[in-house]
Amino acid sequence: MKKFNVGIIGATGMVGQRFSLLLNSHPWFNVVCVAASARSAGKTLKDAVGERWAMSEPMPQALAEMTVFDAEKDVDKIASMVDFVFCAVNMNKDEIRALEEKYAKAECPVVSNNSAHRHTPDVPMVIPEINPEHIEIISAQRKRLGTKRGFIAVKPNCSLQSYVPALNPLMEDFKVTKTLACTYQAISGAGKTFETMPEILDNVIPFIGGEEEKSELEPLKIWGKIDGDKIVSASEPSITTQCLRVPVSDGHIAAVFVSFEKKPTKEEILQRWADFRGVPQELELPSAPKQFLHYFEEENRPQTKLDRNIDGGMAVSIGRLREDTQYDYKFVCLSHNTLRGAAGGAVLVAELLAAKGYFD
């Protein structure tokens, strides 16, 4: 695979920081520029971030000394330097939509961590193991935008990336009819650390703005189909969620309840999870976990602290599968929210796009 020059738009935020670590020694992607808001522009990344560096590993030296571009004013300059950009900006949705389309129309593909374009009908929202075929809508999007290379692709919300992968291998043979998922979400999902979110200590906050709507609607687009020049969302299963913020640094857990049209045995579910592989595993993409779904037999696993980093934080852990009195089954899932759920998931989407020739 050739090397692609990339930029990080929104490099000073928590997801941007995670991008910088993941891309620092990436075999395919070479970071050549970083960008953020006007107040950071002109500073080195190290100075722009200052004391807000939230990662446990130090900032990569090569990126630390890069001069930060203005994400809005320097679009053309950035587009001339890169093959594509990762985007993780902190702006309102209308501004994000406009900014990402500006990059795309400058013939600079965008792989976005943001939610603004997730429901744009011709923008693929991809978990590469589940709906890689959705990237084929890019040709229709390019036609709408009037571009030859430029496009936008997004990854879905972090809250659903523990339970949707667990449900997916059960969809075809057994047909999931309804799902209830309660998610217990880490503070890094809000861009916070324990130092910057003291109100979470000894506390649970039972509301995360917009999260439940995303968790209920986004899976239906992921399970949808391309129809002409748009992706049409699936009409089922019925999904209801509650999302809570808990005092955990990284890692989202979901307590999942599920019913089927054709109820499988427990052994059939476990076998589907063990056997499940997707295109990233077949292509051996650099960020792909070797085993996407890990099942723990122990009653007290998965645990956030012990299991969030399995396979580089790109795998999903599952446990406590058992029959339920109201639904057919219940189980617990765990994913790392800033790796699989955010920057790592976007890097994997970019690897899929690169492998399929969309950056050529």
Short mmCIF file of C-alpha atoms in Angstrom, two decimals:
data_model
loop_
_atom_site.label_atom_id
_atom_site.label_comp_id
_atom_site.label_asym_id
_atom_site.label_seq_id
_atom_site.Cartn_x
_atom_site.Cartn_y
_atom_site.Cartn_z
CA MET A 1 0.00 0.00 0.00
CA LYS A 2 1.28 3.48 -0.91
CA LYS A 3 1.70 6.11 1.77
CA PHE A 4 -1.02 8.75 1.97
CA ASN A 5 -0.43 12.25 3.33
CA VAL A 6 -3.16 13.21 5.79
CA GLY A 7 -4.27 16.11 7.94
CA ILE A 8 -6.05 16.20 11.30
CA ILE A 9 -8.79 18.84 11.47
CA GLY A 10 -9.64 19.51 15.10
CA ALA A 11 -6.24 18.33 16.29
CA THR A 12 -6.34 20.05 19.69
CA GLY A 13 -9.42 18.23 21.06
CA MET A 14 -9.51 14.86 22.76
CA VAL A 15 -10.38 12.88 19.62
CA GLY A 16 -7.83 14.88 17.64
CA GLN A 17 -5.24 13.99 20.26
CA ARG A 18 -6.14 10.32 19.92
CA PHE A 19 -5.76 10.64 16.12
CA SER A 20 -2.26 12.02 16.60
CA LEU A 21 -1.20 8.96 18.61
CA LEU A 22 -2.82 6.44 16.27
CA LEU A 23 -1.35 8.03 13.15
CA ASN A 24 2.13 8.71 14.51
CA SER A 25 3.52 5.39 13.31
CA HIS A 26 0.75 4.29 10.96
CA PRO A 27 2.08 2.17 8.06
CA TRP A 28 -0.18 3.81 5.44
CA PHE A 29 -0.94 7.34 6.71
CA ASN A 30 1.56 10.15 7.20
CA VAL A 31 0.39 13.28 9.07
CA VAL A 32 1.67 16.37 7.26
CA CYS A 33 -0.56 19.06 8.79
CA VAL A 34 -2.85 19.80 11.72
CA ALA A 35 -5.63 22.37 12.00
CA ALA A 36 -7.93 23.77 14.65
CA SER A 37 -9.85 26.94 15.47
CA ALA A 38 -8.63 30.46 14.74
CA ARG A 39 -7.50 30.89 18.34
CA SER A 40 -5.02 28.01 17.93
CA ALA A 41 -3.87 28.88 14.40
CA GLY A 42 -0.26 29.98 14.10
CA LYS A 43 0.85 28.25 17.29
CA THR A 44 2.69 24.95 17.46
CA LEU A 45 0.36 22.06 18.29
CA LYS A 46 2.19 21.66 21.60
CA ASP A 47 1.50 25.28 22.56
CA ALA A 48 -2.07 25.22 21.24
CA VAL A 49 -2.95 22.18 23.35
CA GLY A 50 -0.96 23.30 26.38
CA GLU A 51 -2.19 21.69 29.59
CA ARG A 52 -5.21 20.18 27.82
CA TRP A 53 -3.26 17.13 26.63
CA ALA A 54 -5.49 14.29 27.92
CA MET A 55 -3.69 11.16 26.68
CA SER A 56 -1.58 8.92 28.90
CA GLU A 57 1.13 8.79 26.21
CA PRO A 58 3.12 11.93 25.34
CA MET A 59 2.32 14.00 22.27
CA PRO A 60 4.32 12.73 19.28
CA GLN A 61 7.32 15.02 18.81
CA ALA A 62 6.89 15.32 15.05
CA LEU A 63 3.35 16.63 15.50
CA ALA A 64 4.12 18.73 18.58
CA GLU A 65 6.24 21.11 16.53
CA MET A 66 3.80 21.43 13.61
CA THR A 67 2.24 24.86 13.14
CA VAL A 68 -1.54 24.70 13.48
CA PHE A 69 -3.55 25.85 10.45
CA ASP A 70 -6.91 27.60 10.65
CA ALA A 71 -9.42 24.83 9.94
CA GLU A 72 -11.88 27.23 8.27
CA LYS A 73 -9.65 29.75 6.50
CA ASP A 74 -6.90 27.41 5.27
CA VAL A 75 -9.05 24.80 3.50
CA ASP A 76 -7.43 25.26 0.09
CA LYS A 77 -3.90 25.23 1.51
CA ILE A 78 -4.58 22.07 3.53
CA ALA A 79 -6.28 20.39 0.56
CA SER A 80 -3.18 21.02 -1.55
CA MET A 81 -0.97 19.23 1.01
CA VAL A 82 -2.93 16.05 1.70
CA ASP A 83 -4.61 13.05 0.13
CA PHE A 84 -7.44 13.28 2.69
CA VAL A 85 -8.22 14.60 6.17
CA PHE A 86 -9.62 13.27 9.41
CA CYS A 87 -12.13 15.66 10.98
CA ALA A 88 -13.01 15.94 14.68
CA VAL A 89 -13.98 19.56 15.23
CA ASN A 90 -15.98 21.09 18.07
CA MET A 91 -18.52 23.31 16.28
CA ASN A 92 -22.28 23.36 15.84
CA LYS A 93 -23.72 20.90 13.32
CA ASP A 94 -24.54 23.44 10.62
CA GLU A 95 -20.99 24.77 10.75
CA ILE A 96 -19.54 21.25 10.63
CA ARG A 97 -21.71 20.27 7.66
CA ALA A 98 -20.58 23.37 5.77
CA LEU A 99 -16.91 22.90 6.69
CA GLU A 100 -16.78 19.23 5.70
CA GLU A 101 -18.48 19.96 2.37
CA LYS A 102 -15.99 22.80 1.79
CA TYR A 103 -13.10 20.33 2.12
CA ALA A 104 -14.87 17.77 -0.09
CA LYS A 105 -15.53 20.41 -2.77
CA ALA A 106 -11.85 21.35 -2.61
CA GLU A 107 -11.27 17.74 -3.80
CA CYS A 108 -10.10 16.68 -0.34
CA PRO A 109 -11.85 13.54 0.99
CA VAL A 110 -13.03 13.79 4.61
CA VAL A 111 -13.20 10.91 7.10
CA SER A 112 -15.23 12.37 9.92
CA ASN A 113 -15.70 11.60 13.58
CA ASN A 114 -18.48 14.21 13.76
CA SER A 115 -22.22 13.53 13.78
CA ALA A 116 -23.27 16.34 11.43
CA HIS A 117 -23.38 14.26 8.22
CA ARG A 118 -24.41 10.90 9.70
CA HIS A 119 -27.92 11.20 8.32
CA THR A 120 -27.03 12.82 5.00
CA PRO A 121 -28.53 10.20 2.64
CA ASP A 122 -25.48 9.85 0.36
CA VAL A 123 -22.84 9.94 3.11
CA PRO A 124 -21.75 6.44 4.17
CA MET A 125 -21.75 5.86 7.94
CA VAL A 126 -19.59 2.80 8.34
CA ILE A 127 -18.54 0.16 10.82
CA PRO A 128 -16.18 -1.62 8.40
CA GLU A 129 -16.95 -5.13 9.67
CA ILE A 130 -20.70 -4.59 9.27
CA ASN A 131 -21.58 -2.38 6.28
CA PRO A 132 -18.45 -1.86 4.13
CA GLU A 133 -20.59 -1.93 0.98
CA HIS A 134 -22.07 1.45 1.94
CA ILE A 135 -18.91 3.19 0.67
CA GLU A 136 -20.23 2.49 -2.83
CA ILE A 137 -22.65 5.45 -2.34
CA ILE A 138 -19.63 7.76 -2.66
CA SER A 139 -20.02 7.89 -6.45
CA ALA A 140 -23.53 9.34 -6.02
CA GLN A 141 -22.27 11.81 -3.42
CA ARG A 142 -19.48 12.97 -5.72
CA LYS A 143 -22.06 13.55 -8.45
CA ARG A 144 -24.13 15.72 -6.09
CA LEU A 145 -21.10 17.66 -4.89
CA GLY A 146 -19.64 18.01 -8.38
CA THR A 147 -16.31 16.50 -7.31
CA LYS A 148 -13.90 13.99 -8.80
CA ARG A 149 -12.01 13.00 -5.62
CA GLY A 150 -13.76 14.82 -2.79
CA PHE A 151 -16.33 13.13 -0.55
CA ILE A 152 -17.34 12.70 3.08
CA ALA A 153 -17.47 9.41 4.99
CA VAL A 154 -18.33 9.13 8.67
CA LYS A 155 -18.16 6.66 11.51
CA PRO A 156 -21.19 6.18 13.79
CA ASN A 157 -21.66 7.28 17.38
CA CYS A 158 -19.53 5.69 20.08
CA SER A 159 -22.53 4.64 22.19
CA LEU A 160 -23.73 1.96 19.76
CA GLN A 161 -20.38 0.40 18.89
CA SER A 162 -20.51 -2.15 21.65
CA TYR A 163 -23.98 -3.62 21.06
CA VAL A 164 -24.49 -3.22 17.29
CA PRO A 165 -21.46 -5.45 16.49
CA ALA A 166 -22.83 -8.07 18.90
CA LEU A 167 -26.29 -8.03 17.30
CA ASN A 168 -25.07 -8.02 13.71
CA PRO A 169 -24.03 -11.71 13.39
CA LEU A 170 -27.48 -12.70 14.69
CA MET A 171 -29.52 -10.61 12.26
CA GLU A 172 -29.70 -12.77 9.15
CA ASP A 173 -30.44 -16.23 10.53
CA PHE A 174 -32.54 -15.31 13.56
CA LYS A 175 -33.88 -11.82 12.75
CA VAL A 176 -33.62 -9.46 15.72
CA THR A 177 -37.06 -7.92 16.30
CA LYS A 178 -36.46 -5.63 19.28
CA THR A 179 -33.56 -4.46 21.40
CA LEU A 180 -33.23 -2.50 24.62
CA ALA A 181 -29.76 -1.16 25.42
CA CYS A 182 -28.70 0.81 28.50
CA THR A 183 -25.25 2.31 28.02
CA TYR A 184 -22.87 3.37 30.76
CA GLN A 185 -20.51 5.81 29.11
CA ALA A 186 -17.03 7.07 29.97
CA ILE A 187 -16.26 10.74 30.54
CA SER A 188 -13.79 10.85 27.64
CA GLY A 189 -16.89 10.63 25.45
CA ALA A 190 -17.61 14.17 26.61
CA GLY A 191 -13.99 15.19 25.99
CA LYS A 192 -13.38 15.22 29.75
CA THR A 193 -10.94 13.83 32.28
CA PHE A 194 -11.50 13.46 36.02
CA GLU A 195 -9.62 16.74 36.48
CA THR A 196 -11.91 18.62 34.11
CA MET A 197 -15.15 16.90 35.19
CA PRO A 198 -15.05 16.81 39.02
CA GLU A 199 -18.85 16.58 39.19
CA ILE A 200 -18.69 12.97 37.96
CA LEU A 201 -16.73 11.72 40.98
CA ASP A 202 -18.94 9.53 43.21
CA ASN A 203 -21.76 10.21 40.76
CA VAL A 204 -23.78 8.99 37.77
CA ILE A 205 -25.43 11.49 35.43
CA PRO A 206 -28.54 9.97 33.76
CA PHE A 207 -28.56 12.21 30.68
CA ILE A 208 -26.24 12.73 27.70
CA GLY A 209 -27.68 15.22 25.24
CA GLY A 210 -28.69 13.66 21.90
CA GLU A 211 -27.11 10.33 22.71
CA GLU A 212 -30.24 8.22 22.97
CA GLU A 213 -31.58 9.46 19.64
CA LYS A 214 -28.27 8.61 17.97
CA SER A 215 -28.20 5.17 19.60
CA GLU A 216 -31.70 4.34 18.39
CA LEU A 217 -31.54 5.75 14.84
CA GLU A 218 -27.96 5.27 13.63
CA PRO A 219 -28.05 1.44 13.72
CA LEU A 220 -30.96 1.51 11.27
CA LYS A 221 -28.85 3.42 8.74
CA ILE A 222 -25.95 1.01 9.30
CA TRP A 223 -28.31 -1.91 8.56
CA GLY A 224 -29.91 -0.05 5.65
CA LYS A 225 -29.42 -0.54 1.90
CA ILE A 226 -28.25 1.61 -0.98
CA ASP A 227 -31.20 2.53 -3.18
CA GLY A 228 -30.18 4.64 -6.18
CA ASP A 229 -28.46 7.78 -4.96
CA LYS A 230 -29.17 7.35 -1.24
CA ILE A 231 -28.92 4.97 1.68
CA VAL A 232 -32.37 3.93 2.93
CA SER A 233 -32.45 3.02 6.62
CA ALA A 234 -33.78 -0.34 7.77
CA SER A 235 -37.24 -0.31 9.33
CA GLU A 236 -36.35 -2.80 12.05
CA PRO A 237 -35.39 -3.93 14.61
CA SER A 238 -37.14 -1.70 17.13
CA ILE A 239 -34.46 -0.15 19.35
CA THR A 240 -34.85 1.75 22.62
CA THR A 241 -31.95 3.04 24.71
CA GLN A 242 -30.95 4.91 27.83
CA CYS A 243 -27.50 6.52 28.05
CA LEU A 244 -25.81 7.37 31.35
CA ARG A 245 -22.51 9.07 32.09
CA VAL A 246 -20.47 7.14 34.69
CA PRO A 247 -17.16 7.81 36.52
CA VAL A 248 -14.94 5.87 34.11
CA SER A 249 -12.09 7.38 32.08
CA ASP A 250 -12.48 5.29 28.88
CA GLY A 251 -14.84 2.54 27.76
CA HIS A 252 -18.59 2.31 27.17
CA ILE A 253 -20.53 -0.65 28.54
CA ALA A 254 -24.00 -1.62 27.31
CA ALA A 255 -26.53 -3.84 29.06
CA VAL A 256 -28.47 -5.36 26.15
CA PHE A 257 -31.82 -7.13 25.94
CA VAL A 258 -32.86 -8.73 22.63
CA SER A 259 -35.74 -10.68 21.11
CA PHE A 260 -35.79 -12.67 17.87
CA GLU A 261 -38.29 -13.84 15.29
CA LYS A 262 -36.59 -17.24 15.45
CA LYS A 263 -35.05 -17.69 18.88
CA PRO A 264 -31.53 -19.19 18.70
CA THR A 265 -29.97 -21.40 21.30
CA LYS A 266 -27.26 -19.96 23.51
CA GLU A 267 -24.75 -22.20 21.72
CA GLU A 268 -25.80 -20.82 18.34
CA ILE A 269 -25.29 -17.24 19.54
CA LEU A 270 -21.86 -18.01 20.96
CA GLN A 271 -20.84 -19.75 17.74
CA ARG A 272 -21.94 -16.78 15.60
CA TRP A 273 -19.92 -14.43 17.78
CA ALA A 274 -16.83 -16.63 17.70
CA ASP A 275 -16.97 -17.08 13.91
CA PHE A 276 -17.77 -13.48 12.95
CA ARG A 277 -15.23 -11.84 10.66
CA GLY A 278 -15.61 -8.89 8.36
CA VAL A 279 -13.84 -7.29 5.41
CA PRO A 280 -11.19 -5.63 7.68
CA GLN A 281 -10.10 -9.04 8.93
CA GLU A 282 -10.14 -10.52 5.42
CA LEU A 283 -8.05 -7.62 4.07
CA GLU A 284 -5.85 -7.59 7.19
CA LEU A 285 -6.23 -3.83 7.53
CA PRO A 286 -3.60 -2.40 9.91
CA SER A 287 -6.05 -1.32 12.63
CA ALA A 288 -8.40 -4.30 12.38
CA PRO A 289 -8.63 -6.55 15.44
CA LYS A 290 -7.77 -10.14 14.66
CA GLN A 291 -10.83 -11.27 16.65
CA PHE A 292 -13.57 -8.64 16.46
CA LEU A 293 -15.90 -10.12 19.12
CA HIS A 294 -14.50 -11.62 22.33
CA TYR A 295 -16.80 -13.59 24.65
CA PHE A 296 -15.95 -14.04 28.33
CA GLU A 297 -17.28 -17.07 30.20
CA GLU A 298 -16.55 -15.48 33.59
CA GLU A 299 -19.63 -14.02 35.29
CA ASN A 300 -17.85 -10.77 36.18
CA ARG A 301 -16.49 -9.93 32.70
CA PRO A 302 -16.09 -7.89 30.61
CA GLN A 303 -14.81 -5.19 32.94
CA THR A 304 -13.99 -1.74 31.65
CA LYS A 305 -10.61 -1.45 33.33
CA LEU A 306 -9.47 -4.94 32.35
CA ASP A 307 -10.89 -5.37 28.88
CA ARG A 308 -11.29 -2.04 27.05
CA ASN A 309 -7.86 -2.29 25.39
CA ILE A 310 -8.21 -5.77 23.88
CA ASP A 311 -6.72 -5.86 20.37
CA GLY A 312 -5.54 -2.27 20.63
CA GLY A 313 -8.94 -1.09 21.85
CA MET A 314 -10.50 -2.08 18.51
CA ALA A 315 -12.29 -5.27 19.62
CA VAL A 316 -15.68 -5.62 21.31
CA SER A 317 -16.01 -7.69 24.49
CA ILE A 318 -19.19 -9.56 25.43
CA GLY A 319 -20.26 -11.47 28.51
CA ARG A 320 -23.12 -12.70 30.73
CA LEU A 321 -25.26 -14.13 27.92
CA ARG A 322 -28.39 -15.63 29.49
CA GLU A 323 -32.12 -16.01 28.88
CA ASP A 324 -34.42 -13.22 30.04
CA THR A 325 -37.99 -13.18 31.40
CA GLN A 326 -39.16 -10.27 29.19
CA TYR A 327 -36.87 -10.58 26.14
CA ASP A 328 -35.31 -13.72 24.69
CA TYR A 329 -31.76 -13.02 25.91
CA LYS A 330 -29.66 -10.44 27.73
CA PHE A 331 -25.92 -9.80 27.75
CA VAL A 332 -23.29 -7.14 28.43
CA CYS A 333 -20.95 -5.52 25.88
CA LEU A 334 -17.90 -3.26 26.11
CA SER A 335 -16.02 -1.12 23.60
CA HIS A 336 -13.31 1.51 23.92
CA ASN A 337 -15.06 4.76 23.07
CA THR A 338 -12.12 6.85 21.84
CA LEU A 339 -10.50 3.95 19.96
CA ARG A 340 -13.13 1.71 18.31
CA GLY A 341 -15.81 4.31 19.05
CA ALA A 342 -14.03 7.41 17.75
CA ALA A 343 -10.55 7.96 16.30
CA GLY A 344 -9.67 4.28 15.87
CA GLY A 345 -12.97 3.57 14.15
CA ALA A 346 -12.36 6.48 11.77
CA VAL A 347 -8.84 5.26 11.00
CA LEU A 348 -10.25 1.82 10.20
CA VAL A 349 -12.83 3.43 7.86
CA ALA A 350 -9.96 5.28 6.15
CA GLU A 351 -8.00 2.03 5.77
CA LEU A 352 -11.02 0.42 4.12
CA LEU A 353 -11.39 3.40 1.75
CA ALA A 354 -7.66 3.30 0.96
CA ALA A 355 -7.74 -0.44 0.28
CA LYS A 356 -10.69 0.04 -2.07
CA GLY A 357 -8.98 2.87 -4.01
CA TYR A 358 -11.11 5.83 -2.91
CA PHE A 359 -8.09 8.06 -2.20
CA ASP A 360 -6.33 7.30 -5.50
#
